[in-house]
């Protein structure tokens, strides 16, 4: 039983390390490194950092429970501000008011990301949790890299020392 517990802990730590490295490198490469912090700032002060827009819904995609994708409900439509197409991940269909012809949206002035306007509190809490997880992964990156470098250097020195 002890071995299974250690295996599970090691598995989660390795997954966390790979996720942290992958997310951080991907966001640096795509120039979105501070996106989470800017979106939290936008959520905290929507009057200053958000623009109100509308989405004319053309199609909806419900989650597919056969694939295990349980947090998936997407809207596809046309923005009324510039007639561009937008796919918006909403998570649950309950967050969308289908009685409206045009779905009101917020657009962050800082990042350009779109969010539902007038959604339930759970929607915004879920988005904030996602932002904080992204921030935690990026902070952990700066602890993981020195740890890995230290062990790599230690391994190389050991290999050089005992080479025949």
GROMACS .gro file of C-alpha atoms in nm:
model
  164
    1UNK     CA    1   0.000   0.000   0.000
    2UNK     CA    2   0.288   0.233   0.080
    3UNK     CA    3   0.436   0.179  -0.267
    4UNK     CA    4   0.111   0.271  -0.438
    5UNK     CA    5   0.085   0.589  -0.233
    6UNK     CA    6   0.442   0.691  -0.325
    7UNK     CA    7   0.377   0.610  -0.691
    8UNK     CA    8   0.069   0.834  -0.694
    9UNK     CA    9   0.261   1.121  -0.529
   10UNK     CA   10   0.553   1.086  -0.771
   11UNK     CA   11   0.311   1.071  -1.065
   12UNK     CA   12   0.140   1.395  -0.958
   13UNK     CA   13   0.473   1.570  -0.898
   14UNK     CA   14   0.609   1.469  -1.238
   15UNK     CA   15   0.282   1.573  -1.405
   16UNK     CA   16   0.292   1.905  -1.222
   17UNK     CA   17   0.653   1.965  -1.330
   18UNK     CA   18   0.584   1.884  -1.696
   19UNK     CA   19   0.268   2.096  -1.693
   20UNK     CA   20   0.453   2.388  -1.538
   21UNK     CA   21   0.736   2.372  -1.790
   22UNK     CA   22   0.502   2.325  -2.086
   23UNK     CA   23   0.261   2.607  -1.991
   24UNK     CA   24   0.539   2.852  -1.909
   25UNK     CA   25   0.740   2.786  -2.225
   26UNK     CA   26   0.426   2.795  -2.442
   27UNK     CA   27   0.309   3.126  -2.292
   28UNK     CA   28   0.655   3.284  -2.326
   29UNK     CA   29   0.675   3.170  -2.690
   30UNK     CA   30   0.328   3.304  -2.772
   31UNK     CA   31   0.381   3.633  -2.584
   32UNK     CA   32   0.099   3.563  -2.336
   33UNK     CA   33   0.308   3.528  -2.022
   34UNK     CA   34   0.122   3.779  -1.803
   35UNK     CA   35  -0.222   3.703  -1.949
   36UNK     CA   36  -0.365   3.555  -1.627
   37UNK     CA   37  -0.265   3.853  -1.416
   38UNK     CA   38  -0.411   4.096  -1.670
   39UNK     CA   39  -0.738   3.900  -1.687
   40UNK     CA   40  -0.768   3.899  -1.306
   41UNK     CA   41  -0.711   4.274  -1.315
   42UNK     CA   42  -0.983   4.305  -1.580
   43UNK     CA   43  -1.229   4.097  -1.374
   44UNK     CA   44  -1.164   4.305  -1.063
   45UNK     CA   45  -1.238   4.633  -1.241
   46UNK     CA   46  -1.466   4.567  -1.541
   47UNK     CA   47  -1.572   4.931  -1.578
   48UNK     CA   48  -1.212   5.032  -1.649
   49UNK     CA   49  -1.064   4.729  -1.824
   50UNK     CA   50  -1.356   4.570  -2.012
   51UNK     CA   51  -1.542   4.661  -2.328
   52UNK     CA   52  -1.901   4.542  -2.373
   53UNK     CA   53  -1.966   4.358  -2.698
   54UNK     CA   54  -2.236   4.123  -2.830
   55UNK     CA   55  -2.223   3.783  -2.989
   56UNK     CA   56  -2.484   3.666  -3.236
   57UNK     CA   57  -2.488   3.291  -3.170
   58UNK     CA   58  -2.473   3.079  -3.483
   59UNK     CA   59  -2.406   2.738  -3.332
   60UNK     CA   60  -2.357   2.570  -2.996
   61UNK     CA   61  -2.147   2.265  -2.916
   62UNK     CA   62  -2.256   2.064  -2.614
   63UNK     CA   63  -2.014   1.859  -2.413
   64UNK     CA   64  -1.948   1.506  -2.519
   65UNK     CA   65  -1.980   1.280  -2.217
   66UNK     CA   66  -1.850   0.980  -2.409
   67UNK     CA   67  -1.505   1.135  -2.435
   68UNK     CA   68  -1.485   1.242  -2.072
   69UNK     CA   69  -1.493   1.609  -2.172
   70UNK     CA   70  -1.736   1.710  -1.900
   71UNK     CA   71  -1.657   2.081  -1.876
   72UNK     CA   72  -1.727   2.170  -2.235
   73UNK     CA   73  -1.993   2.388  -2.386
   74UNK     CA   74  -1.888   2.615  -2.669
   75UNK     CA   75  -2.056   2.898  -2.850
   76UNK     CA   76  -1.977   2.992  -3.205
   77UNK     CA   77  -2.099   3.318  -3.348
   78UNK     CA   78  -2.033   3.656  -3.499
   79UNK     CA   79  -1.924   3.958  -3.298
   80UNK     CA   80  -2.138   4.260  -3.368
   81UNK     CA   81  -1.853   4.508  -3.317
   82UNK     CA   82  -1.642   4.393  -3.613
   83UNK     CA   83  -1.833   4.100  -3.772
   84UNK     CA   84  -1.553   3.854  -3.689
   85UNK     CA   85  -1.615   3.493  -3.593
   86UNK     CA   86  -1.561   3.387  -3.234
   87UNK     CA   87  -1.553   3.051  -3.058
   88UNK     CA   88  -1.610   3.094  -2.686
   89UNK     CA   89  -1.565   2.815  -2.431
   90UNK     CA   90  -1.840   2.863  -2.174
   91UNK     CA   91  -1.814   2.535  -1.971
   92UNK     CA   92  -2.186   2.488  -1.900
   93UNK     CA   93  -2.495   2.577  -2.104
   94UNK     CA   94  -2.659   2.713  -1.786
   95UNK     CA   95  -2.425   3.012  -1.802
   96UNK     CA   96  -2.576   3.132  -2.132
   97UNK     CA   97  -2.907   3.317  -2.152
   98UNK     CA   98  -3.069   3.170  -2.464
   99UNK     CA   99  -3.368   3.403  -2.432
  100UNK     CA  100  -3.152   3.684  -2.571
  101UNK     CA  101  -3.098   3.718  -2.944
  102UNK     CA  102  -2.751   3.862  -2.883
  103UNK     CA  103  -2.535   3.729  -2.603
  104UNK     CA  104  -2.359   4.014  -2.417
  105UNK     CA  105  -1.984   3.971  -2.377
  106UNK     CA  106  -1.694   4.139  -2.206
  107UNK     CA  107  -1.372   4.193  -2.394
  108UNK     CA  108  -1.064   4.259  -2.186
  109UNK     CA  109  -0.880   4.572  -2.297
  110UNK     CA  110  -0.557   4.427  -2.159
  111UNK     CA  111  -0.558   4.084  -2.325
  112UNK     CA  112  -0.834   4.084  -2.585
  113UNK     CA  113  -0.996   3.775  -2.428
  114UNK     CA  114  -1.375   3.743  -2.433
  115UNK     CA  115  -1.594   3.644  -2.138
  116UNK     CA  116  -1.967   3.618  -2.080
  117UNK     CA  117  -2.135   3.923  -1.934
  118UNK     CA  118  -2.414   3.877  -1.681
  119UNK     CA  119  -2.313   3.513  -1.621
  120UNK     CA  120  -2.367   3.347  -1.284
  121UNK     CA  121  -2.106   3.385  -1.013
  122UNK     CA  122  -1.985   3.027  -1.071
  123UNK     CA  123  -1.868   3.117  -1.421
  124UNK     CA  124  -1.643   3.398  -1.298
  125UNK     CA  125  -1.518   3.190  -1.005
  126UNK     CA  126  -1.423   2.910  -1.245
  127UNK     CA  127  -1.237   3.152  -1.471
  128UNK     CA  128  -1.053   3.301  -1.172
  129UNK     CA  129  -0.954   2.953  -1.048
  130UNK     CA  130  -0.810   2.878  -1.390
  131UNK     CA  131  -0.612   3.201  -1.387
  132UNK     CA  132  -0.470   3.128  -1.041
  133UNK     CA  133  -0.371   2.775  -1.143
  134UNK     CA  134  -0.186   2.922  -1.442
  135UNK     CA  135  -0.005   3.165  -1.214
  136UNK     CA  136   0.092   2.885  -0.973
  137UNK     CA  137   0.228   2.675  -1.260
  138UNK     CA  138   0.436   2.966  -1.384
  139UNK     CA  139   0.576   3.042  -1.039
  140UNK     CA  140   0.660   2.675  -0.982
  141UNK     CA  141   0.861   2.678  -1.307
  142UNK     CA  142   1.124   2.898  -1.142
  143UNK     CA  143   1.171   2.642  -0.864
  144UNK     CA  144   1.163   2.336  -1.090
  145UNK     CA  145   1.428   2.450  -1.339
  146UNK     CA  146   1.705   2.513  -1.078
  147UNK     CA  147   1.618   2.180  -0.911
  148UNK     CA  148   1.649   1.995  -1.244
  149UNK     CA  149   1.970   2.181  -1.338
  150UNK     CA  150   2.128   2.100  -1.000
  151UNK     CA  151   2.055   1.730  -1.041
  152UNK     CA  152   2.171   1.730  -1.404
  153UNK     CA  153   2.504   1.893  -1.309
  154UNK     CA  154   2.542   1.652  -1.019
  155UNK     CA  155   2.476   1.358  -1.253
  156UNK     CA  156   2.727   1.485  -1.512
  157UNK     CA  157   2.996   1.535  -1.247
  158UNK     CA  158   2.937   1.184  -1.113
  159UNK     CA  159   2.963   1.041  -1.463
  160UNK     CA  160   3.291   1.225  -1.526
  161UNK     CA  161   3.434   1.115  -1.192
  162UNK     CA  162   3.369   0.745  -1.245
  163UNK     CA  163   3.446   0.727  -1.616
  164UNK     CA  164   3.700   0.461  -1.701
   0.00000   0.00000   0.00000
